[in-house]
Amino acid sequence: MFSKMQCRLCILGRLVNQRTVSTKSSITCTNGTLINSREKENLLDNHKCYIQRQIMEERKSNIDNSESSCSKEKGMQKKCSQKNINVLDDPAVIQVGSTMKSCTHEVKEEIFQYKKDRYNRRSIPFSSGLLENSFHATVSQKRKVHLSGESNYKVARTKTDEVLELAEEIKCPNKVQQIDKEYGVNRQWELTRLGIEQLQRPRPAFEFTIMSYNILAQNLLEDNEYLYKESPKQVLDWKYRSEKLLQEIQALNAEILCLQEVNKKHYTEFLEPKLKQLGYNGVYVKRTGDKLDGCATFFKREKFTLEQSVSVPYYKSNYSLLDRDNVGLVVKLRPHKHQYSEEDSICVANTHLLFNPRRGDIKLGQAMCLLAEIDKVAKTNKNRHCQVLMCGDFNATPFSDLYKFMVQGFLRYEGLLTRTISGQREGQYGKDNYLSRDFFPSDVNISDQCQHIESENKHASRRSHHQENYGHRSQPAVSQSSGCIWHKLNLVSTYRHTIERLGHYEHEVTTQHSADACTVDYIFYSVQHRNVHTRRNKHTTSNIMEDKLRLLGRWGLMSSREIQELGNLPNQYNPSDHLPLLVKMMLI
């Protein structure tokens, strides 16, 4: 202990004064061994710090090398620019996931090589900017790539003719970027597995997008202003809303538009002439009675030809069940594709069912009338159906009895509570009225199979009038008032009703105002076969076997929380109290 203290005093003396060191030379000599050992320890400590510093520098250099590899990829863009060919003038290329930063470097290289090979096959100079600026990926542990896009699942505008051929995959004007900035990152494209395969290995097919949109008739807005008290007054003005609506339609650039709540005057004076300039032809049907709005279906002239158009008024005199002024519109479109056959025609139905949440019986009757007309229009000469798309505002929530009937194709209606059939919140209260077996009038000549009854089948339907209830698999050919209803269209919803980018923890919302927020708008399409399972009052569809009409992707919706952050509808971003539904389809 005494020797260590002497050593410390010696070192301190050296630092203070040279004279003090000289006077204590004897002490330092006697304790020289201690000083040498202390210096060795200091050298060892310095050596350890040096080694640790080297390790840290090596790690830092590895990180810099990985970042520099990306910068080398950017050098390819300069080589391409020497040929005076601008690959993408306005990049809005397909997005994959949310951000490239979450993608591993290995996957970056794979995607980069894939894009490079694809452009080389088309003799188009490749630019790494395509990858880093607008091509993103999120890869899970199972290495499944989730694809999504800013808007219209698309390829950008380009200058060269060769790139325009590539852009034919998915069209998108420049104005989509404006839509995306306004909506933020809340609406992203969600591709199906087939959509991913079509993106990676494109094959010749007829692709198109279809949109369903309740645009909120101005007269209905003014009659129900209390619902929109939280919206700024300027966004409720029709001049503002009409301009915003046209911008949105032009930006999303769908080949088929199914619009609801279209004011007759606004259709003739605004929508029809404006959309005609954009290459659309339209068909319109106004609601019966003194109502001012109706449904309109537009289609691109360069893509389709109108074969047939049928208006479906749900009003039937002398029947209390069918005494409302709602309407439907069914059109049959012939696609401009090579090797056309009769089954390639697309039957597009557009409707707006009754709103009253407590009258599910009326909604069910209106749905039967619409399905019967679809069955008639879509039937081919071979007694089969062409491809079917059914769009609109059904005023029914997912997993309700009405929704179940659409996707399952069967419903045992006898004994159902009318105010709960549509599943709307307002239907939780009211009188308890139950559906009887003969709730739908037989004189309308629509069978329980949602088909028009011909004169020769009238007798057969009467024979089965008083028979027992039929199971799902043993449906009769023709029946009325059996307690069950069917349809043979094999419909599937294009949306999943939970938000994929939020991990399916939040529900999709298609309409939101100060009174409610829920999903009531749908786009259904026909398939060959599907299984529908019901668990905890929720219906899931599995084992889908698609027909010629196939789903590639959907433009994802927002949750109620996200809409609330932007402001209840209508707001500065959306001119209606509904959100537009947009899906990408392929016809093979």
XYZ file of C-alpha atoms in Angstrom:
588
model
C 0.000 0.000 0.000
C 2.812 2.366 0.945
C 4.789 1.586 -2.236
C 1.745 2.309 -4.497
C 1.230 5.655 -2.818
C 4.867 6.486 -3.353
C 4.496 5.672 -7.046
C 1.519 7.966 -7.417
C 3.378 10.768 -5.654
C 6.286 10.233 -7.991
C 4.127 10.550 -11.092
C 2.416 13.614 -9.695
C 5.758 15.179 -8.964
C 6.909 14.740 -12.523
C 3.906 16.624 -13.805
C 4.253 19.462 -11.294
C 7.928 20.269 -11.300
C 11.119 18.795 -12.697
C 12.975 19.742 -9.525
C 10.631 17.680 -7.422
C 11.305 14.730 -9.657
C 15.087 15.144 -9.345
C 14.970 15.387 -5.557
C 13.012 12.166 -5.389
C 15.115 10.205 -7.808
C 15.992 7.680 -5.186
C 12.372 6.871 -4.620
C 11.718 6.420 -8.320
C 14.744 4.209 -8.653
C 13.697 1.972 -5.843
C 10.218 1.703 -7.261
C 11.211 1.467 -10.940
C 9.759 -1.943 -11.283
C 6.348 -0.628 -10.212
C 6.460 2.172 -12.777
C 7.387 -0.236 -15.587
C 4.518 -2.550 -14.734
C 2.096 0.362 -14.696
C 3.264 1.512 -18.104
C 2.799 -2.001 -19.477
C -0.772 -2.000 -18.270
C -1.390 1.335 -19.961
C 0.090 0.021 -23.212
C -2.142 -3.028 -23.054
C -5.191 -0.841 -22.496
C -4.251 1.357 -25.429
C -3.752 -1.728 -27.604
C -7.218 -3.044 -26.727
C -8.751 0.328 -27.598
C -6.880 0.296 -30.892
C -8.192 -3.168 -31.772
C -11.735 -2.160 -30.835
C -11.408 0.979 -32.949
C -10.289 -1.126 -35.902
C -13.299 -3.405 -35.537
C -15.665 -0.426 -35.497
C -13.997 1.037 -38.574
C -14.317 -2.277 -40.403
C -18.035 -2.424 -39.604
C -18.478 1.119 -40.777
C -16.618 0.389 -44.014
C -18.887 -2.625 -44.644
C -21.943 -0.415 -44.306
C -20.411 2.172 -46.629
C -19.637 -0.562 -49.181
C -23.251 -1.771 -49.155
C -24.452 1.777 -49.692
C -21.914 2.386 -52.438
C -23.216 -0.673 -54.320
C -26.524 1.130 -54.716
C -24.708 4.183 -56.030
C -23.015 1.971 -58.644
C -26.458 0.920 -59.805
C -27.323 4.582 -60.271
C -24.383 4.861 -62.638
C -26.312 2.784 -65.153
C -28.739 5.661 -65.495
C -25.971 7.923 -66.796
C -25.042 5.355 -69.443
C -28.651 5.206 -70.559
C -28.873 8.988 -70.767
C -26.006 9.013 -73.303
C -28.393 7.424 -75.802
C -30.792 10.377 -75.439
C -33.677 8.088 -74.506
C -35.666 9.027 -71.430
C -37.193 5.819 -70.133
C -39.761 7.426 -67.871
C -40.621 11.069 -68.206
C -43.045 11.082 -65.298
C -42.360 8.067 -63.048
C -45.458 6.550 -61.512
C -44.303 2.971 -61.990
C -45.853 0.124 -60.082
C -45.126 0.247 -56.372
C -44.439 -2.907 -54.450
C -45.054 -2.462 -50.742
C -44.575 0.641 -48.696
C -40.816 1.454 -48.669
C -37.580 0.117 -50.111
C -35.761 0.715 -46.851
C -37.479 -2.270 -45.250
C -36.297 -4.571 -48.031
C -33.134 -6.614 -47.574
C -30.203 -5.933 -49.844
C -30.514 -9.410 -51.349
C -34.066 -8.806 -52.411
C -33.097 -5.398 -53.798
C -30.606 -7.124 -56.070
C -33.209 -9.686 -57.188
C -35.782 -7.036 -58.051
C -33.152 -4.894 -59.720
C -31.986 -7.797 -61.883
C -35.576 -8.714 -62.778
C -36.394 -5.184 -63.932
C -33.125 -5.025 -65.846
C -33.786 -8.307 -67.649
C -37.342 -7.304 -68.445
C -36.313 -4.015 -70.015
C -33.482 -5.696 -71.911
C -35.972 -8.127 -73.415
C -37.920 -5.148 -74.723
C -34.750 -3.399 -76.009
C -35.414 -0.464 -73.699
C -32.479 1.136 -71.836
C -32.697 0.294 -68.182
C -32.511 2.923 -65.454
C -31.877 2.154 -61.824
C -34.066 5.125 -61.032
C -37.030 2.931 -61.934
C -36.129 0.774 -59.000
C -35.097 3.194 -56.311
C -37.491 6.059 -57.030
C -40.712 4.219 -57.592
C -40.252 0.494 -57.154
C -40.543 -0.626 -53.560
C -40.865 -3.944 -51.779
C -41.799 -5.318 -48.410
C -40.770 -8.928 -47.925
C -42.022 -11.082 -45.053
C -40.074 -13.889 -43.432
C -41.583 -16.330 -45.892
C -40.307 -14.107 -48.739
C -43.805 -13.355 -50.020
C -43.853 -10.014 -51.764
C -46.908 -7.857 -50.970
C -47.653 -5.624 -53.915
C -49.431 -2.334 -53.770
C -49.374 0.903 -55.728
C -49.946 4.595 -55.353
C -53.104 4.545 -57.399
C -54.362 2.686 -60.482
C -51.793 -0.193 -60.310
C -50.056 1.249 -63.266
C -47.177 2.243 -65.476
C -46.404 5.894 -66.079
C -46.700 8.098 -69.129
C -43.694 7.872 -71.403
C -42.288 9.576 -74.498
C -41.022 6.655 -76.549
C -43.334 4.359 -78.458
C -41.630 1.267 -77.071
C -42.332 2.288 -73.503
C -45.908 3.144 -74.433
C -46.343 -0.528 -75.296
C -45.218 -1.368 -71.788
C -47.607 1.228 -70.404
C -50.508 -0.579 -72.069
C -50.380 -3.004 -69.123
C -51.868 -0.465 -66.776
C -52.817 3.022 -67.847
C -52.567 6.036 -65.658
C -52.555 9.781 -66.364
C -50.238 12.121 -64.550
C -53.068 13.444 -62.404
C -53.053 10.251 -60.360
C -50.081 11.686 -58.497
C -52.270 14.561 -57.347
C -54.844 12.095 -56.020
C -52.110 10.181 -54.194
C -50.695 13.270 -52.525
C -54.118 14.193 -51.264
C -54.984 10.764 -49.949
C -51.462 10.290 -48.629
C -50.412 6.669 -48.355
C -53.801 5.526 -47.115
C -55.059 4.147 -50.428
C -52.697 1.642 -51.990
C -53.162 -1.028 -54.600
C -53.425 -4.593 -53.319
C -52.642 -7.201 -55.942
C -53.892 -10.757 -55.957
C -51.558 -13.670 -56.576
C -52.632 -13.675 -60.208
C -51.953 -9.941 -60.363
C -48.399 -10.542 -59.152
C -47.869 -13.296 -61.722
C -49.262 -11.089 -64.485
C -46.911 -8.329 -63.409
C -43.858 -10.582 -63.381
C -44.692 -12.692 -66.440
C -47.234 -10.789 -68.556
C -49.352 -12.828 -70.903
C -51.726 -11.580 -73.585
C -55.104 -10.780 -72.052
C -57.813 -8.130 -72.069
C -57.304 -5.970 -68.979
C -59.568 -3.202 -67.744
C -60.514 -1.345 -64.579
C -64.031 -0.809 -63.247
C -65.121 1.774 -60.699
C -68.253 1.958 -58.535
C -68.933 5.363 -57.033
C -71.861 6.952 -55.227
C -71.220 10.600 -56.111
C -73.880 12.094 -53.749
C -76.660 13.864 -55.617
C -76.702 17.565 -54.845
C -80.432 17.593 -54.077
C -79.970 14.799 -51.518
C -77.072 16.697 -49.956
C -79.214 19.808 -49.569
C -82.121 17.808 -48.146
C -79.871 16.217 -45.510
C -77.459 18.997 -44.608
C -77.424 17.912 -40.965
C -75.348 14.876 -41.998
C -72.601 17.107 -43.345
C -72.418 19.775 -40.655
C -68.747 18.949 -40.023
C -67.775 19.540 -43.681
C -66.698 23.007 -44.833
C -69.401 24.772 -46.798
C -67.208 25.303 -49.830
C -66.744 21.553 -50.358
C -70.542 21.134 -50.389
C -71.019 23.479 -53.314
C -71.810 21.653 -56.554
C -69.406 23.737 -58.632
C -66.536 22.739 -56.374
C -67.690 19.148 -56.121
C -68.239 18.735 -59.860
C -64.726 19.910 -60.714
C -63.243 17.680 -58.060
C -65.322 14.742 -59.236
C -64.212 15.160 -62.827
C -60.570 15.359 -61.761
C -60.945 12.166 -59.763
C -62.617 10.257 -62.602
C -60.027 11.479 -65.079
C -57.158 10.571 -62.779
C -58.341 7.060 -61.929
C -59.049 6.457 -65.620
C -61.313 3.417 -65.264
C -62.656 1.835 -68.440
C -66.078 1.210 -66.845
C -67.808 3.644 -64.456
C -70.841 2.689 -62.372
C -72.168 5.848 -60.721
C -75.048 6.173 -58.282
C -77.015 9.217 -57.097
C -76.508 10.991 -60.403
C -78.801 13.990 -60.777
C -80.586 13.954 -64.135
C -79.743 17.584 -64.862
C -76.119 17.125 -63.883
C -75.916 14.060 -66.102
C -77.170 15.807 -69.232
C -75.416 19.134 -68.680
C -72.160 18.102 -67.065
C -71.226 14.420 -66.813
C -72.254 13.167 -70.233
C -70.567 15.933 -72.303
C -67.443 16.026 -70.137
C -66.957 12.263 -70.102
C -67.703 12.044 -73.796
C -64.659 14.216 -74.382
C -62.669 11.682 -72.348
C -63.767 8.824 -74.602
C -66.786 7.509 -72.665
C -70.277 6.560 -73.771
C -72.971 6.511 -71.115
C -76.365 5.038 -70.251
C -78.616 6.598 -67.630
C -81.795 5.619 -65.778
C -83.604 7.960 -63.415
C -85.426 6.824 -60.310
C -89.169 6.551 -60.749
C -91.691 9.016 -59.362
C -90.590 12.539 -58.504
C -87.020 11.583 -57.628
C -84.288 13.617 -59.340
C -81.361 11.192 -59.315
C -80.578 7.789 -60.738
C -77.800 5.457 -61.913
C -75.363 6.006 -64.786
C -72.962 3.548 -66.417
C -70.123 4.784 -68.637
C -67.644 2.775 -70.689
C -64.656 3.593 -72.884
C -65.527 3.484 -76.567
C -62.084 2.204 -77.494
C -62.513 -0.783 -75.165
C -66.167 -1.819 -75.381
C -69.242 -1.797 -77.572
C -72.729 -1.653 -76.065
C -74.758 -4.740 -76.966
C -77.770 -4.324 -74.692
C -79.092 -1.967 -72.043
C -81.979 -2.690 -69.652
C -83.360 -0.420 -66.929
C -84.705 -2.186 -63.849
C -87.297 -0.101 -61.964
C -88.080 -1.725 -58.626
C -91.395 0.045 -58.274
C -94.364 -2.232 -58.865
C -97.833 -0.827 -58.408
C -100.233 -2.659 -56.082
C -97.396 -4.300 -54.127
C -96.400 -2.809 -50.787
C -93.070 -4.650 -50.879
C -92.097 -3.009 -54.180
C -93.473 0.491 -53.735
C -90.140 2.352 -53.592
C -88.532 4.383 -56.379
C -85.115 2.747 -56.471
C -83.744 1.506 -59.787
C -81.091 -0.685 -61.317
C -79.298 -0.610 -64.671
C -77.953 -3.656 -66.540
C -75.762 -3.304 -69.632
C -74.076 -5.941 -71.755
C -70.709 -4.900 -73.165
C -68.702 -6.547 -75.900
C -64.946 -6.196 -75.311
C -62.689 -5.269 -78.209
C -60.451 -8.314 -77.989
C -59.108 -10.900 -80.388
C -60.798 -14.291 -80.621
C -64.075 -13.046 -79.223
C -66.766 -15.526 -78.173
C -70.258 -14.977 -76.794
C -69.156 -15.862 -73.280
C -66.566 -13.073 -73.390
C -69.294 -10.440 -73.140
C -69.495 -8.679 -69.789
C -72.813 -8.070 -68.089
C -72.417 -5.022 -65.831
C -75.145 -4.309 -63.279
C -75.379 -0.990 -61.451
C -77.854 -0.304 -58.651
C -78.716 1.700 -55.560
C -80.962 -0.184 -53.155
C -83.262 1.324 -50.549
C -81.551 3.021 -47.594
C -84.149 2.388 -44.843
C -82.242 0.155 -42.387
C -85.436 -1.333 -40.923
C -86.862 -2.514 -44.255
C -84.546 -5.346 -45.149
C -87.501 -7.123 -46.745
C -87.755 -4.411 -49.406
C -84.010 -4.564 -50.087
C -84.190 -8.325 -50.448
C -87.073 -8.003 -52.907
C -85.196 -5.389 -54.937
C -82.129 -7.628 -55.029
C -84.249 -10.493 -56.358
C -85.538 -8.279 -59.175
C -82.003 -7.191 -60.099
C -80.598 -10.736 -60.050
C -83.452 -11.956 -62.226
C -82.683 -9.300 -64.833
C -78.956 -10.101 -64.716
C -79.756 -13.774 -65.248
C -81.819 -12.870 -68.300
C -79.329 -10.472 -69.894
C -76.230 -12.566 -69.147
C -77.668 -15.820 -70.523
C -76.066 -16.963 -73.768
C -77.428 -19.093 -76.583
C -75.849 -22.148 -74.978
C -77.929 -21.557 -71.840
C -74.850 -20.450 -69.933
C -73.921 -17.073 -68.476
C -71.403 -14.602 -69.790
C -69.103 -12.777 -67.357
C -70.944 -10.769 -64.680
C -69.948 -7.683 -62.693
C -72.428 -6.312 -60.153
C -71.688 -2.903 -58.657
C -73.455 -0.334 -56.554
C -74.598 0.956 -53.213
C -76.480 -1.951 -51.618
C -77.060 -0.245 -48.253
C -76.043 -3.461 -46.503
C -72.975 -4.184 -44.420
C -70.569 -7.101 -44.914
C -71.646 -10.374 -43.320
C -75.301 -9.302 -43.136
C -78.053 -11.601 -44.410
C -78.319 -9.645 -47.654
C -74.566 -9.839 -48.185
C -74.643 -13.538 -47.339
C -77.249 -14.080 -50.037
C -75.067 -12.354 -52.625
C -71.868 -14.312 -51.981
C -73.333 -17.645 -50.917
C -76.126 -17.790 -53.468
C -78.598 -19.105 -50.908
C -80.637 -17.677 -48.040
C -83.295 -19.154 -45.799
C -85.337 -16.017 -45.372
C -88.395 -17.333 -43.529
C -88.407 -16.009 -39.964
C -85.671 -13.385 -40.463
C -86.029 -10.098 -38.591
C -86.545 -7.423 -41.251
C -84.632 -4.678 -39.436
C -81.464 -6.796 -39.214
C -81.316 -8.160 -42.767
C -79.095 -5.343 -44.028
C -76.957 -5.219 -40.872
C -77.013 -1.434 -40.558
C -76.616 0.169 -37.158
C -79.963 1.963 -37.257
C -81.670 -1.391 -37.678
C -80.823 -2.415 -34.133
C -83.909 -0.582 -32.928
C -87.526 -0.707 -34.038
C -90.436 -3.079 -34.310
C -89.880 -6.799 -34.612
C -91.298 -7.820 -37.975
C -90.393 -11.223 -39.352
C -90.368 -12.405 -42.938
C -93.056 -14.847 -43.905
C -92.744 -17.534 -46.520
C -94.806 -15.577 -49.050
C -93.231 -12.156 -48.458
C -92.425 -11.774 -52.190
C -95.528 -11.458 -54.408
C -95.859 -14.381 -56.795
C -97.603 -12.264 -59.449
C -94.321 -10.498 -60.206
C -93.278 -13.752 -61.970
C -89.864 -14.046 -60.352
C -89.036 -17.425 -58.864
C -87.144 -18.238 -55.686
C -84.186 -18.938 -57.993
C -84.187 -15.213 -58.929
C -85.184 -15.947 -62.491
C -88.055 -14.734 -64.619
C -90.777 -17.366 -64.782
C -91.829 -18.222 -68.288
C -95.415 -19.174 -69.037
C -94.572 -22.865 -69.445
C -92.924 -22.970 -65.990
C -95.797 -21.254 -64.213
C -97.538 -24.523 -63.402
C -94.346 -26.105 -62.006
C -93.749 -23.157 -59.703
C -97.261 -23.413 -58.302
C -96.801 -27.120 -57.594
C -93.791 -26.379 -55.377
C -95.518 -23.458 -53.688
C -96.482 -25.382 -50.557
C -93.598 -27.841 -50.412
C -91.203 -28.050 -47.493
C -88.055 -25.951 -47.262
C -85.232 -26.969 -49.563
C -81.639 -27.365 -48.567
C -78.886 -25.506 -50.362
C -77.820 -28.473 -52.490
C -81.310 -29.677 -53.332
C -82.766 -26.525 -54.807
C -85.737 -27.118 -57.102
C -85.724 -26.033 -60.727
C -88.545 -23.557 -60.204
C -90.300 -22.574 -56.980
C -92.069 -19.695 -55.297
C -92.660 -18.900 -51.629
C -90.588 -21.876 -50.487
C -88.925 -20.048 -47.591
C -85.542 -20.051 -49.378
C -84.059 -18.108 -52.281
C -81.154 -18.915 -54.579
C -79.210 -17.491 -57.492
C -76.765 -19.177 -59.883
C -74.331 -16.358 -60.593
C -71.548 -17.522 -58.207
C -70.657 -14.016 -57.056
C -67.538 -13.080 -55.083
C -66.669 -9.708 -53.575
C -63.568 -8.070 -55.003
C -62.829 -6.456 -51.622
C -61.970 -8.300 -48.402
C -63.598 -5.749 -46.035
C -60.515 -5.540 -43.804
C -57.500 -3.388 -44.637
C -54.512 -5.405 -45.803
C -51.846 -2.761 -45.195
C -53.035 -2.506 -41.566
C -52.737 -6.241 -41.014
C -56.500 -6.827 -41.434
C -57.076 -5.409 -37.938
C -59.268 -2.514 -39.094
C -62.412 -2.621 -41.223
C -62.785 -0.955 -44.579
C -65.163 1.980 -44.823
C -66.880 3.112 -48.025
C -69.051 5.891 -46.561
C -68.642 8.171 -43.566
C -70.464 11.257 -42.346
C -71.470 12.658 -38.972
C -74.077 9.914 -38.427
C -72.307 6.698 -39.399
C -69.266 5.025 -40.955
C -69.581 1.627 -42.628
C -69.220 -0.399 -45.826
C -72.254 -0.457 -48.108
C -70.667 -0.306 -51.604
C -69.482 -3.417 -53.421
C -68.138 -4.793 -56.678
C -69.012 -8.471 -57.158
C -67.806 -10.647 -60.015
C -68.820 -14.109 -61.194
C -66.635 -17.204 -60.847
C -66.984 -20.860 -61.736
C -66.942 -22.164 -58.180
C -66.260 -21.011 -54.607
C -66.799 -22.232 -51.073
C -68.393 -19.947 -48.503
C -67.835 -20.673 -44.816
C -69.675 -19.002 -41.949
C -67.957 -18.620 -38.593
C -69.061 -16.290 -35.827
C -71.552 -14.707 -38.203
C -68.779 -13.864 -40.698
C -68.643 -15.313 -44.186
C -65.311 -16.208 -45.755
C -64.830 -17.327 -49.351
C -62.225 -19.942 -50.210
C -61.258 -22.342 -53.017
C -62.215 -19.796 -55.666
C -62.092 -21.180 -59.185
C -62.297 -18.200 -61.501
C -63.864 -18.202 -64.934
C -62.664 -16.113 -67.866
C -63.038 -12.982 -65.734
C -60.229 -12.773 -63.188
C -59.293 -10.336 -60.439
C -55.836 -8.722 -60.575
C -56.049 -6.121 -57.827
C -58.113 -3.638 -55.866
C -57.505 -0.044 -54.813
C -57.450 -0.356 -51.038
C -59.907 1.541 -48.872
C -59.379 3.506 -45.659
C -60.499 2.931 -42.099
C -62.875 5.159 -40.189
C -59.978 6.515 -38.142
C -58.022 7.520 -41.231
C -61.008 9.246 -42.792
C -61.623 11.078 -39.531
C -58.084 12.427 -39.646
C -58.721 13.831 -43.130
C -62.179 15.088 -42.180
C -65.571 13.465 -42.554
C -66.872 13.098 -46.083
C -67.235 15.153 -48.202
C -63.935 16.909 -47.625
C -61.283 18.734 -49.619
C -59.951 15.424 -50.938
C -63.172 13.594 -51.765
C -66.252 15.299 -53.269
C -68.758 12.694 -52.059
C -69.765 11.051 -48.810
C -68.689 7.736 -50.364
C -65.265 6.541 -51.471
C -64.796 5.207 -55.015
C -64.183 1.481 -55.398
C -61.733 0.531 -58.144
C -60.612 -2.933 -59.231
C -58.401 -4.267 -62.001
C -59.806 -7.209 -63.975
C -58.485 -9.481 -66.704
C -60.510 -11.302 -69.334
C -58.731 -14.282 -70.876
